mmCIF file of C-alpha atoms in Angstrom:
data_model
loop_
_atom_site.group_PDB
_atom_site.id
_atom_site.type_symbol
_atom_site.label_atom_id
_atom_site.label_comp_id
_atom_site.label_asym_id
_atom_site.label_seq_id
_atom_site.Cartn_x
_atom_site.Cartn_y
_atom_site.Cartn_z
ATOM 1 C CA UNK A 266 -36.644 -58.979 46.684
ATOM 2 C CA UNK A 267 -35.077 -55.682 44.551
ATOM 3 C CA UNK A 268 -32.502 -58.530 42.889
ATOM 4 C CA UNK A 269 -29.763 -56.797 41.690
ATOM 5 C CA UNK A 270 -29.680 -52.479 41.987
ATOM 6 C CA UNK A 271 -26.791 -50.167 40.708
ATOM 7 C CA UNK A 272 -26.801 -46.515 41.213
ATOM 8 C CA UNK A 273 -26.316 -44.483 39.219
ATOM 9 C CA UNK A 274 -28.289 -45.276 36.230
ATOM 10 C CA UNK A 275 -26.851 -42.340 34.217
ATOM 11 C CA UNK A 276 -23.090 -40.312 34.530
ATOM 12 C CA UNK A 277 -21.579 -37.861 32.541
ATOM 13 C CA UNK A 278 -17.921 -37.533 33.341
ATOM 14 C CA UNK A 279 -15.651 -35.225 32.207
ATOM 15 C CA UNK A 280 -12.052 -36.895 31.446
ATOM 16 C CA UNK A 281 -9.408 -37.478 34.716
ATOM 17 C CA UNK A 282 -12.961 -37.070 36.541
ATOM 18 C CA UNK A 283 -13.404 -40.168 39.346
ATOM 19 C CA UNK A 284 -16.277 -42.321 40.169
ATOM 20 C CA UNK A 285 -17.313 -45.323 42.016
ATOM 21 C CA UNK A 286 -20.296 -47.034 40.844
ATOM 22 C CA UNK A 287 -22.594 -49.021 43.297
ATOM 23 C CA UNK A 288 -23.858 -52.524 43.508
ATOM 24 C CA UNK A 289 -25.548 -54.539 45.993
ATOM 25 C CA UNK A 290 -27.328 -57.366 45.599
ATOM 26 C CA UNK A 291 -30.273 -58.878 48.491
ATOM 27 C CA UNK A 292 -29.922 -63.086 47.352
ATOM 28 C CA UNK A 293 -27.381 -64.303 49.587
ATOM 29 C CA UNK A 294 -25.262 -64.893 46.659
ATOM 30 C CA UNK A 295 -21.245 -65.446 47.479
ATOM 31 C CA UNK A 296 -19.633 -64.057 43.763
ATOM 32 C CA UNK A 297 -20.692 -61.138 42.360
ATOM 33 C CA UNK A 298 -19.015 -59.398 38.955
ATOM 34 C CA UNK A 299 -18.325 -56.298 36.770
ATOM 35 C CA UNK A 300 -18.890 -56.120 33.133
ATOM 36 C CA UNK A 301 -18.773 -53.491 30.523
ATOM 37 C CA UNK A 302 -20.289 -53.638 27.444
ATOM 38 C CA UNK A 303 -19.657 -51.973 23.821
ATOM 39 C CA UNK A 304 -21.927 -52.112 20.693
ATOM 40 C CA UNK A 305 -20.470 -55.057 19.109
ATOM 41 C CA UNK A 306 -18.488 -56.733 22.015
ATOM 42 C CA UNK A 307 -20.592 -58.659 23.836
ATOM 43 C CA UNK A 308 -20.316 -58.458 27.417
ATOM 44 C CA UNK A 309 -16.291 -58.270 28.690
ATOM 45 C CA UNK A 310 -15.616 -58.848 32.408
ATOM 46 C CA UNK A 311 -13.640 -56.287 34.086
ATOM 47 C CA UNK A 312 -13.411 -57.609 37.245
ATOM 48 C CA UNK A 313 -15.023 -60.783 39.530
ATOM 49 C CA UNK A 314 -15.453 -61.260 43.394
ATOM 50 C CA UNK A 315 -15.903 -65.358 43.993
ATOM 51 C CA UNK A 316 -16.577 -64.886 48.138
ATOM 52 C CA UNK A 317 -16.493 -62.044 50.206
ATOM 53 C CA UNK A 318 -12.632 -60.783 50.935
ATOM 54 C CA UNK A 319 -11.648 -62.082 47.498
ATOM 55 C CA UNK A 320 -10.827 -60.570 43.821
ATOM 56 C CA UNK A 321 -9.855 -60.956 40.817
ATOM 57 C CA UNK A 322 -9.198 -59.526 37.718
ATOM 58 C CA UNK A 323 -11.638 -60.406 34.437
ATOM 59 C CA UNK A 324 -10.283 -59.652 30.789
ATOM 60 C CA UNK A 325 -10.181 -56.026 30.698
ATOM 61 C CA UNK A 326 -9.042 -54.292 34.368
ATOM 62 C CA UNK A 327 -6.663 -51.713 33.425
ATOM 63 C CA UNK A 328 -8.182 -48.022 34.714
ATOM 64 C CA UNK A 329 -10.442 -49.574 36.793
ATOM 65 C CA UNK A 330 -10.888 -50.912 40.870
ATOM 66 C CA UNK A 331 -13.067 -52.895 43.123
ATOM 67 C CA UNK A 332 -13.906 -53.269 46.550
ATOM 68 C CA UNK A 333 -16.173 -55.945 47.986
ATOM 69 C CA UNK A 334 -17.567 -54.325 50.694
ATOM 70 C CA UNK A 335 -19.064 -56.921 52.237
ATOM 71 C CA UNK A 336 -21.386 -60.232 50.998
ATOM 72 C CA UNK A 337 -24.022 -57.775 49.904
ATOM 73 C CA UNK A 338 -22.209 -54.907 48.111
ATOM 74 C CA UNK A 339 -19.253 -54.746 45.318
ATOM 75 C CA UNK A 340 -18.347 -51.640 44.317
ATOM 76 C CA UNK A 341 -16.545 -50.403 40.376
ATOM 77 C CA UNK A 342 -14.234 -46.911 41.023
ATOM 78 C CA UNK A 343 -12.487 -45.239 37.979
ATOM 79 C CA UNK A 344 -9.870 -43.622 39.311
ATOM 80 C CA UNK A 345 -9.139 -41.120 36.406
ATOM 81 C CA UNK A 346 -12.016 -41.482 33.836
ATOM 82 C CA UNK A 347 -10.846 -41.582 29.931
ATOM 83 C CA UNK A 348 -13.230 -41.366 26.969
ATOM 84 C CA UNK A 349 -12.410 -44.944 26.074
ATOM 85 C CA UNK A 350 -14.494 -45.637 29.205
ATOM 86 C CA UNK A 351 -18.145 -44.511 27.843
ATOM 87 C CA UNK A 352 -19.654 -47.337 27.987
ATOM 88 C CA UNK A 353 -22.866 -49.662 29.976
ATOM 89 C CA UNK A 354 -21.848 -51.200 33.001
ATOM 90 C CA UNK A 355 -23.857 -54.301 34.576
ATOM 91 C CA UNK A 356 -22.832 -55.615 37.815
ATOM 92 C CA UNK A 357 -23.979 -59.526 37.888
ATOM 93 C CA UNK A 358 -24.121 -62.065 40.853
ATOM 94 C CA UNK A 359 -24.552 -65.786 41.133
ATOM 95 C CA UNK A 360 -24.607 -68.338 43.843
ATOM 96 C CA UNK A 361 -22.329 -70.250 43.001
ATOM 97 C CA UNK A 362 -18.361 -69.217 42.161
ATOM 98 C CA UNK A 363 -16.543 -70.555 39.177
ATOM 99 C CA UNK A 364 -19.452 -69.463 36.489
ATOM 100 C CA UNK A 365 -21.494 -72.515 36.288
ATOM 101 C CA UNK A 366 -24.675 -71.243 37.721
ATOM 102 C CA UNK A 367 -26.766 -68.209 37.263
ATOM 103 C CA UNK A 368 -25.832 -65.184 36.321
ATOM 104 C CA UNK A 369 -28.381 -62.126 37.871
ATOM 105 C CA UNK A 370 -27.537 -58.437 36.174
ATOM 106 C CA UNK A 371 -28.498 -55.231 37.713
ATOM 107 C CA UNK A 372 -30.368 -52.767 35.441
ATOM 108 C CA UNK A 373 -26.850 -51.028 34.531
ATOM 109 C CA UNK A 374 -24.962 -47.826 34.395
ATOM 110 C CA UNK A 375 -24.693 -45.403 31.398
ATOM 111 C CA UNK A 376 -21.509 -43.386 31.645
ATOM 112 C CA UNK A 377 -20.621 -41.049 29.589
ATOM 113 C CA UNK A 378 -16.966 -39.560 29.312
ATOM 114 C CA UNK A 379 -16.091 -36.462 27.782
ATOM 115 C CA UNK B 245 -8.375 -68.064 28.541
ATOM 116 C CA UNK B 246 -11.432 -69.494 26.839
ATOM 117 C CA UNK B 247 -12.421 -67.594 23.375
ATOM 118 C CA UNK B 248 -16.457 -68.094 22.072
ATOM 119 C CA UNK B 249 -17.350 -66.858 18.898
ATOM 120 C CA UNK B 250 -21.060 -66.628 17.935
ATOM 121 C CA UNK B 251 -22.755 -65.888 14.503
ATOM 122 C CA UNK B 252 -24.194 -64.839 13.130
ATOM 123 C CA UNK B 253 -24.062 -61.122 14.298
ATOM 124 C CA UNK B 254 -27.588 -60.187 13.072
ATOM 125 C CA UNK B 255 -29.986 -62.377 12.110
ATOM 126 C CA UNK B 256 -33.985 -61.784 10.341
ATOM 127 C CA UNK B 257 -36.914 -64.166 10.251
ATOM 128 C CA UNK B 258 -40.487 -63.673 9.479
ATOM 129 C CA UNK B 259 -42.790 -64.643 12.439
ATOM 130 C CA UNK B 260 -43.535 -68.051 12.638
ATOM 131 C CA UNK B 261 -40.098 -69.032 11.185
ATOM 132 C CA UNK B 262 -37.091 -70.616 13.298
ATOM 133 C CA UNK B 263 -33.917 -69.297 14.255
ATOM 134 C CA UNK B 264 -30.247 -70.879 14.934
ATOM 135 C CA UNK B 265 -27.636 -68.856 16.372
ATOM 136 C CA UNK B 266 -24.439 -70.769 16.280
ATOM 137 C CA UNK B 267 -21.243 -70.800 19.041
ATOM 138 C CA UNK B 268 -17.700 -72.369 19.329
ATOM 139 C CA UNK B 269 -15.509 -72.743 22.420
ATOM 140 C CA UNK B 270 -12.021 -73.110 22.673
ATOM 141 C CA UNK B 271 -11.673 -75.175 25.727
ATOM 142 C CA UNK B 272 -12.573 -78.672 25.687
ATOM 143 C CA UNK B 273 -12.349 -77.743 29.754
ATOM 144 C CA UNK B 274 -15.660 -75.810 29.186
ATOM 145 C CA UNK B 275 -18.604 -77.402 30.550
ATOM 146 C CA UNK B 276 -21.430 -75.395 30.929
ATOM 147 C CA UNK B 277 -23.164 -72.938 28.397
ATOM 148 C CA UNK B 278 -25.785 -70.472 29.097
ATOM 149 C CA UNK B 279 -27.725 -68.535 26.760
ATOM 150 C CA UNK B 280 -29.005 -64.903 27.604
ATOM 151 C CA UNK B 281 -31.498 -62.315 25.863
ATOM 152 C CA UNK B 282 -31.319 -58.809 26.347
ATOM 153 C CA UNK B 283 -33.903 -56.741 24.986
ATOM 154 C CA UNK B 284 -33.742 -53.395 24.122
ATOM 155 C CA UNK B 285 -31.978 -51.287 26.785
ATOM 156 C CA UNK B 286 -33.451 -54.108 29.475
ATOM 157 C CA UNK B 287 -30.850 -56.216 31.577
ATOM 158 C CA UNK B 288 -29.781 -59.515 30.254
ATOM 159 C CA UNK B 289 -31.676 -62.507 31.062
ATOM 160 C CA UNK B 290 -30.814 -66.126 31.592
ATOM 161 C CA UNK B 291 -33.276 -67.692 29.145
ATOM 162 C CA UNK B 292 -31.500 -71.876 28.585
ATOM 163 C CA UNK B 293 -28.744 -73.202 29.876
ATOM 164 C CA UNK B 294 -26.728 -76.763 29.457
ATOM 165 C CA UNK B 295 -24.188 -78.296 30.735
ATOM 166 C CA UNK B 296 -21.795 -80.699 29.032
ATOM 167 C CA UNK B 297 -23.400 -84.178 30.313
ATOM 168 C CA UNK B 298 -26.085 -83.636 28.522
ATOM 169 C CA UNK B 299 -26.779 -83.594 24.056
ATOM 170 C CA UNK B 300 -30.191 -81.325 24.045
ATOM 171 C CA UNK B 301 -32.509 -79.394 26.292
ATOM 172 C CA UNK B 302 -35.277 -77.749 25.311
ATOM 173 C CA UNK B 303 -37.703 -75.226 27.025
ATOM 174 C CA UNK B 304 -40.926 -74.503 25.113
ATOM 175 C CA UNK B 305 -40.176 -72.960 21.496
ATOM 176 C CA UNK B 306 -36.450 -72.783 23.038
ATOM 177 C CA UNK B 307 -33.967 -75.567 22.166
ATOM 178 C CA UNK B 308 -29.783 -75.720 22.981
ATOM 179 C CA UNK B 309 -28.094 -78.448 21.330
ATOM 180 C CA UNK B 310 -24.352 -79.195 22.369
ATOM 181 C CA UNK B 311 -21.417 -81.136 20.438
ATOM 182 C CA UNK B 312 -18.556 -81.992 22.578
ATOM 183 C CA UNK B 313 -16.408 -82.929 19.654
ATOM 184 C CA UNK B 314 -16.588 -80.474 17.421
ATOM 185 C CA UNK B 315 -16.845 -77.767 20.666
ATOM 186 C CA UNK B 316 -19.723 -76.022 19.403
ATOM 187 C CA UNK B 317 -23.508 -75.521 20.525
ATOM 188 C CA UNK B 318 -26.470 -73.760 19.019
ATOM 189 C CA UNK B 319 -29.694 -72.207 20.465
ATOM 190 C CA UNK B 320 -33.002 -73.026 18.243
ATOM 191 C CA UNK B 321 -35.952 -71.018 18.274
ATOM 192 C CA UNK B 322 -39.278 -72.362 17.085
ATOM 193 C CA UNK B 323 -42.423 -70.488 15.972
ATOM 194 C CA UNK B 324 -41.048 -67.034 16.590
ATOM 195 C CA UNK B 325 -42.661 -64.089 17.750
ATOM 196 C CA UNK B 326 -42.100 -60.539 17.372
ATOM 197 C CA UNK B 327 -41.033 -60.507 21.146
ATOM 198 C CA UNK B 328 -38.374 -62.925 20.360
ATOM 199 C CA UNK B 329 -36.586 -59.459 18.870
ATOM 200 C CA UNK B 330 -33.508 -58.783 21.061
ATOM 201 C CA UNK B 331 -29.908 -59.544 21.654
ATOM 202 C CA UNK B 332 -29.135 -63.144 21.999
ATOM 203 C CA UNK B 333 -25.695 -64.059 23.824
ATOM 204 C CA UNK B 334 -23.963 -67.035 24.610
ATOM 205 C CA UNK B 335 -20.826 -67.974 27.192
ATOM 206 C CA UNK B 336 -19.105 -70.623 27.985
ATOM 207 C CA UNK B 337 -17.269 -71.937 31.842
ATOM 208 C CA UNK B 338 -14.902 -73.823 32.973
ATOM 209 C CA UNK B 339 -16.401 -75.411 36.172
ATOM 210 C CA UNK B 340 -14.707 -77.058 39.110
ATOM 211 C CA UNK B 341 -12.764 -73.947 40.256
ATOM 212 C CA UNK B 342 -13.978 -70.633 42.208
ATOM 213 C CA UNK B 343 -11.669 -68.739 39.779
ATOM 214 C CA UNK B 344 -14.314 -69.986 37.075
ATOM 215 C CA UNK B 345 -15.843 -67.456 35.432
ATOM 216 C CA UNK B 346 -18.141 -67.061 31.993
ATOM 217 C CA UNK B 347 -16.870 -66.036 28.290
ATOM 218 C CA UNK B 348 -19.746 -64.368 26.336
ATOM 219 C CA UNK B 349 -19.667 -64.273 22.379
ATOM 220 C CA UNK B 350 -20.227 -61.355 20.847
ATOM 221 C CA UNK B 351 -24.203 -61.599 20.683
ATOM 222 C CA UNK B 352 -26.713 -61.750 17.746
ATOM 223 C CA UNK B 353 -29.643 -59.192 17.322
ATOM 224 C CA UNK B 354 -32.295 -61.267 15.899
ATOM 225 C CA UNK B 355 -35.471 -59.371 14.551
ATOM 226 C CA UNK B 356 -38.805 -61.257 13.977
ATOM 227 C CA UNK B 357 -40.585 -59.062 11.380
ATOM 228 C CA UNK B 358 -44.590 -59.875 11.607
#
């Protein structure tokens, strides 16, 4: 099993540029989730799929979109990329919904915006 | 929306000594708390995890200890190693709903010096 896979590992973006970053997952898990993460902040959840056909914002969703494409694949699109975006991105699944189980990250994406 | 704070925000030991990284929660609601490591530019990694009907676990050289009153919990590491060196993050989840999700504290880079 590949576990977790994003693509791409590495973006350079040029500001108002779009994007959709790639996740898929091969566990049979139901939620699957997008977080960002900033020297000094931890890891901040931008936005959370608990089942297929559902989701839901996390604590920091403004500039960004998801689509869960089906049980296997979530997808993160910046519609008009701002510097304030540079940042690592891991997409994350778990079995279970509601956050009590888990938590499986993909190797992440370094974007860069300019 | 739950808040965790974790500290301290860097911590050094010499090999062979012990490290405690500390956490509070703001929701009594909360009822399960994972601990992850993240090494250097690596994915993080579920290494302990607890949930609220229980005082203590410990794995190995790895010990979480929980306190429901005082809503904090700490993760102890015995005998450390220079490969103990990485980021250390806690969360904390409300169970019992798929909207659950996890709040991660800031992290802690701990360095074991040889």
């Amino acid at each position: 099993n590949a576990g977790v896979t994003q693509t791409p590992k590495f973006q350079v973006l040029k500001t108002g540029q779009s994007m959709t970053l790639q996740c898929a997952q091969d566990m049979n898990h139901n939620s699957m989730y997008w977080y960002r993460q900033d020297p000094g902040m931890g890891l901040r959840l931008i936005y959370y799929s608990a089942s297929e056909g559902t989701t839901d914002k996390g604590e920091v969703p403004n500039g960004y979109n998801v689509s869960r494409l089906n049980k296997r694949e979530f997808s993160l699109r910046l519609e008009s990329a701002a510097p304030s975006q540079t940042s690592v991105y891991f997409c994350a699944s778990s079995q279970l919904a509601g956050g009590t189980d888990t938590q499986y990250f993909g190797p992440g994406t370094r974007l860069t915006v300019l | 929306g739950e808040n965790v704070e974790q500290h301290p925000s860097t911590l050094s030991v010499q090999e062979g000594d012990s490290a405690v990284i500390k956490c509070t929660y703001s929701d009594s609601a909360s009822n399960y708390f994972p601990w992850y490591k993240q090494e250097l530019k690596k994915r993080p990694q579920l290494i302990i995890d607890i949930r609220s009907n229980v005082g203590e676990k410990k794995d190995q050289r790895i010990a979480v200890t929980l306190n429901k009153t005082a809503k904090h919990f700490s993760l102890h590491i015995t005998e450390t190693q220079p490969e103990d060196s990485a980021v250390y993050f806690c969360a904390a989840s409300i169970g019992g709903s798929t909207l659950g999700r996890l709040y991660f504290g800031r992290g802690t880079q701990l360095t074991v010096w040889p």
